[in-house]
Coordinates of C-alpha atoms in Angstrom, one line a residue:
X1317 CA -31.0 41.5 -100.0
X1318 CA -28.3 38.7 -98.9
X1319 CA -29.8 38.3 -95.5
X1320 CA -33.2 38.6 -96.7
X1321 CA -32.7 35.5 -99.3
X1322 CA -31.1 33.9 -96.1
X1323 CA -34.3 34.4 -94.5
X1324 CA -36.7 33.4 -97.4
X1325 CA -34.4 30.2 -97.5
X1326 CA -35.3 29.6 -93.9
X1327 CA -39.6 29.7 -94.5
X1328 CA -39.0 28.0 -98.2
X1329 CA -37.1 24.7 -96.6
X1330 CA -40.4 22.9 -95.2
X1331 CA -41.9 23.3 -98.8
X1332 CA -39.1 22.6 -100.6
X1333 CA -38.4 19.3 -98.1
X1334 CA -42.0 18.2 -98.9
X1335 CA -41.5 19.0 -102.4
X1336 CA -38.3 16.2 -102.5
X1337 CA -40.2 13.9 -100.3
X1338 CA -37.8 10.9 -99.9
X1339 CA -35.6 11.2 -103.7
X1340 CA -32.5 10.9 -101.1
X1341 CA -30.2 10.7 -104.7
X1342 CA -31.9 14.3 -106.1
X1343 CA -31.4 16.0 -102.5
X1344 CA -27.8 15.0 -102.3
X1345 CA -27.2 16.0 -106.2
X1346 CA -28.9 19.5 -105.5
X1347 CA -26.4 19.3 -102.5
X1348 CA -23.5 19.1 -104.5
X1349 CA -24.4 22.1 -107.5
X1350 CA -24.8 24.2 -104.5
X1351 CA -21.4 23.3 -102.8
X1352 CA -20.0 23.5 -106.0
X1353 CA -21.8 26.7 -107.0
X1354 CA -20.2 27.7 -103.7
X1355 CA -16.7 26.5 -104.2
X1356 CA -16.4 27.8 -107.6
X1357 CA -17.3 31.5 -106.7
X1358 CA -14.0 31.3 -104.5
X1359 CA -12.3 31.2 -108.1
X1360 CA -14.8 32.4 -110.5
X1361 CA -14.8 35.6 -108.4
X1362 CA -11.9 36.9 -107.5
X1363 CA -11.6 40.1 -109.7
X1364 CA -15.2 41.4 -109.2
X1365 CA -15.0 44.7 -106.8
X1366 CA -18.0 45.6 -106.9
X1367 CA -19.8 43.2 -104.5
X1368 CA -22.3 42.7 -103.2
X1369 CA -23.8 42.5 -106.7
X1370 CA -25.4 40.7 -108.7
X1371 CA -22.7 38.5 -109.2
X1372 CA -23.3 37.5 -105.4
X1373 CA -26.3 35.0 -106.5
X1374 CA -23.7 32.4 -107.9
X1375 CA -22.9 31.9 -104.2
X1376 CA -25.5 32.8 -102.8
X1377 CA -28.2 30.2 -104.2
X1378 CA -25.1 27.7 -103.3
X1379 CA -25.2 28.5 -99.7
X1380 CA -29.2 28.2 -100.0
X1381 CA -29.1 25.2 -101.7
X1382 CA -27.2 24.1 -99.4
X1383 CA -29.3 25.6 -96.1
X1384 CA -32.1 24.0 -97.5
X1385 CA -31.3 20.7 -98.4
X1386 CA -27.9 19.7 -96.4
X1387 CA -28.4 16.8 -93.4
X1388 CA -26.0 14.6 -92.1
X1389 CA -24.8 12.7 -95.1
X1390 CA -22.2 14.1 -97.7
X1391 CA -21.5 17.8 -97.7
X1392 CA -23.8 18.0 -94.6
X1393 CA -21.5 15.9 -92.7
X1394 CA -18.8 17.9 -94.0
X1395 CA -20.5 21.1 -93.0
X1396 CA -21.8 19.9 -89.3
X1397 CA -17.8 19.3 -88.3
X1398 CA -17.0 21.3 -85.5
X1399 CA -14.4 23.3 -87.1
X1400 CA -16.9 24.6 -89.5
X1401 CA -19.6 24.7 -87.0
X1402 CA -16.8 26.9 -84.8
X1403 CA -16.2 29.4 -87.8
X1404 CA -19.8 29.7 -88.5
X1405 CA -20.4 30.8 -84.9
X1406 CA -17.9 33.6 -85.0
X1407 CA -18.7 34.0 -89.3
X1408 CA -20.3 37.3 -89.0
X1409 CA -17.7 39.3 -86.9
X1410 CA -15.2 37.9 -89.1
X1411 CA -16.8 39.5 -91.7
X1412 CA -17.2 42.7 -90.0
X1413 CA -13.7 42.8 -89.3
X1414 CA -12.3 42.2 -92.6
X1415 CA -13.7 45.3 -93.5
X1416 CA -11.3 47.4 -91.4
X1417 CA -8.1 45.3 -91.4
X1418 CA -8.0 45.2 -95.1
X1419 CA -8.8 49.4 -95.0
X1420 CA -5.8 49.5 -93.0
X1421 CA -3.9 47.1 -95.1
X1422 CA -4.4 49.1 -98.1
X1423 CA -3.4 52.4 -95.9
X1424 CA -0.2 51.4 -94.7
X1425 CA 0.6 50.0 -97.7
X1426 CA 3.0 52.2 -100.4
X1427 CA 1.7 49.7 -103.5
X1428 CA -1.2 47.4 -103.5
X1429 CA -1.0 44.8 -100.7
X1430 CA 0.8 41.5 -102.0
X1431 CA -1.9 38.3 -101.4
X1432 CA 0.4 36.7 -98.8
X1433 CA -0.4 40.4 -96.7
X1434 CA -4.3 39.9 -97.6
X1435 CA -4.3 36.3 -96.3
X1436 CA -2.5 37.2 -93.4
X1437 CA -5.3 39.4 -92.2
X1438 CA -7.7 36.1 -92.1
X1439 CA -6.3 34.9 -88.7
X1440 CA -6.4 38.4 -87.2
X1441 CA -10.1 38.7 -88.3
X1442 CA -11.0 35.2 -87.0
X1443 CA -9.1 36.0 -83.6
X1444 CA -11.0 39.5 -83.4
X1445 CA -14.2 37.9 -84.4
X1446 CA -13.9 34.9 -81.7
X1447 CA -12.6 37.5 -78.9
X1448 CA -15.9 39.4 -79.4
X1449 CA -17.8 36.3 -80.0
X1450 CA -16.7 35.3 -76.3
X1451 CA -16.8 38.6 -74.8
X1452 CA -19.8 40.5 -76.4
X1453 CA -22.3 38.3 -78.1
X1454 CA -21.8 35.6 -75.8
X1455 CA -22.8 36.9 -72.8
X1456 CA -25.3 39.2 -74.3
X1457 CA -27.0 36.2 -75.9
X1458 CA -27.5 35.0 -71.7
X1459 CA -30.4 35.5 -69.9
X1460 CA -28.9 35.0 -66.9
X1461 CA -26.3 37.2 -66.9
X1462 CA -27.9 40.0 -69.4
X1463 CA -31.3 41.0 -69.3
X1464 CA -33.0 42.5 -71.9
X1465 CA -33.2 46.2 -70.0
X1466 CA -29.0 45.7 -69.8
X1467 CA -29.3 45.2 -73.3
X1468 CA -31.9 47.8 -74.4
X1469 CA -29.7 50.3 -72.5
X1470 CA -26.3 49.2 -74.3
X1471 CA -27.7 49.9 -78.0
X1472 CA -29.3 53.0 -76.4
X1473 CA -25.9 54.4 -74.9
X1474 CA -24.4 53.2 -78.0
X1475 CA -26.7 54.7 -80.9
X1476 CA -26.2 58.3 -78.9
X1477 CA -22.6 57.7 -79.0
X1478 CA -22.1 56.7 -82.6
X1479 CA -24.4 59.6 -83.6
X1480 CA -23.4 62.7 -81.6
X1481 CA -19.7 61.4 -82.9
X1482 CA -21.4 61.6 -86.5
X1483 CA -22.9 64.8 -85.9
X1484 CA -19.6 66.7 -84.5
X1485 CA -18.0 65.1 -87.6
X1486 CA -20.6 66.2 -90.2
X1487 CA -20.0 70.2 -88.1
X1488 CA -16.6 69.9 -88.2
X1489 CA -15.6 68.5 -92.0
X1490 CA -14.1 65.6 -90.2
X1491 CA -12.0 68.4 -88.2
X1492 CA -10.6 69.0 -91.0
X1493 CA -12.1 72.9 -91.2
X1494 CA -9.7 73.0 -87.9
X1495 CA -6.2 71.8 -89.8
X1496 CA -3.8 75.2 -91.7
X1497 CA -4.0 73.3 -94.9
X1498 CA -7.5 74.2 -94.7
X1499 CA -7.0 78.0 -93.8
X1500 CA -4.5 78.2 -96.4
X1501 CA -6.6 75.9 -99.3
X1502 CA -9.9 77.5 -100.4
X1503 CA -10.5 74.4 -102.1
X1504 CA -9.7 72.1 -99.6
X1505 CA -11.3 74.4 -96.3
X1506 CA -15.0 74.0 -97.0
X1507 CA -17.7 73.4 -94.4

């Protein structure tokens, strides 16, 4: 539902544009709620686990808000910089590489990882999510040097991958059915 109010965002900005018409001082004050509404999620925030959830929308409208109505003055400005154009670019691998680190984080860990182990996960993710920025979607997102058959063929090759590895998982318990705990645990050996 995140993405999809990302993409209602996209076909709602020429109406509400034409709906503002030139009040330059109401578009930059809608501007700022939503980079505030933004901001003060990073604090408001931080002890809700359960996201995505409905507390996602105080962020979320920010970042629409923002989509919608942001140009080159004020927080657009700010925005368009190339730093934060540069961690936009490589913003969704980042996310999908949090994911992981922070599973392994919390793994490894005997207690609950300190914040100072948390944040130092962010530069690993943005370095993961740049390398496959450059190495994957890059050259995947060039005509020239991927076509879409080389393409078509990749998520082929790698759906049958991901799901005969599911499969032999789902049959084997995770190999766990394989282990001596699980001859010797009737509770634990199931399949």
């Amino acid at each position: 539902w995140e993405l999809g109010l990302g993409g209602l965002t996209f076909f709602a900005r020429p109406a509400v544009l034409a709906a503002i018409g030139t009040h330059v001082r109401v578009r930059q004050a809608l501007v700022a709620v939503g980079l505030a509404m933004v901001l003060s999620s990073l604090f408001l925030l931080v002890s809700v686990y359960n996201l995505p959830g409905w507390q996602s929308l105080l962020p979320l409208t920010g970042t629409c808000i923002l989509l919608a109505l942001a140009n080159q003055n004020g927080a657009g400005q700010l925005l368009s910089a190339r730093p934060m154009t540069a961690i936009g670019l490589i913003s969704y691998s980042a996310y999908l590489y949090h994911v992981p680190l922070m599973a392994f984080l919390n793994i490894v860990s005997l207690d609950a990882p300190a914040l100072a182990q948390r944040a130092a996960t962010i530069p690993i993710a943005l370095l993961l999510a740049w390398l496959s920025w450059r190495t994957i979607e890059k050259p995947f997102r060039d005509p020239r040097r991927t076509s879409n058959r080389v393409v078509l063929l990749f998520c082929a090759i790698s759906l049958a991958v991901t799901v005969s590895i599911g499969l032999v998982l789902h049959a084997t318990s995770g190999f766990f059915a394989n282990t001596d705990l699980a001859k010797h645990d009737p509770q634990l050996g199931y399949l």
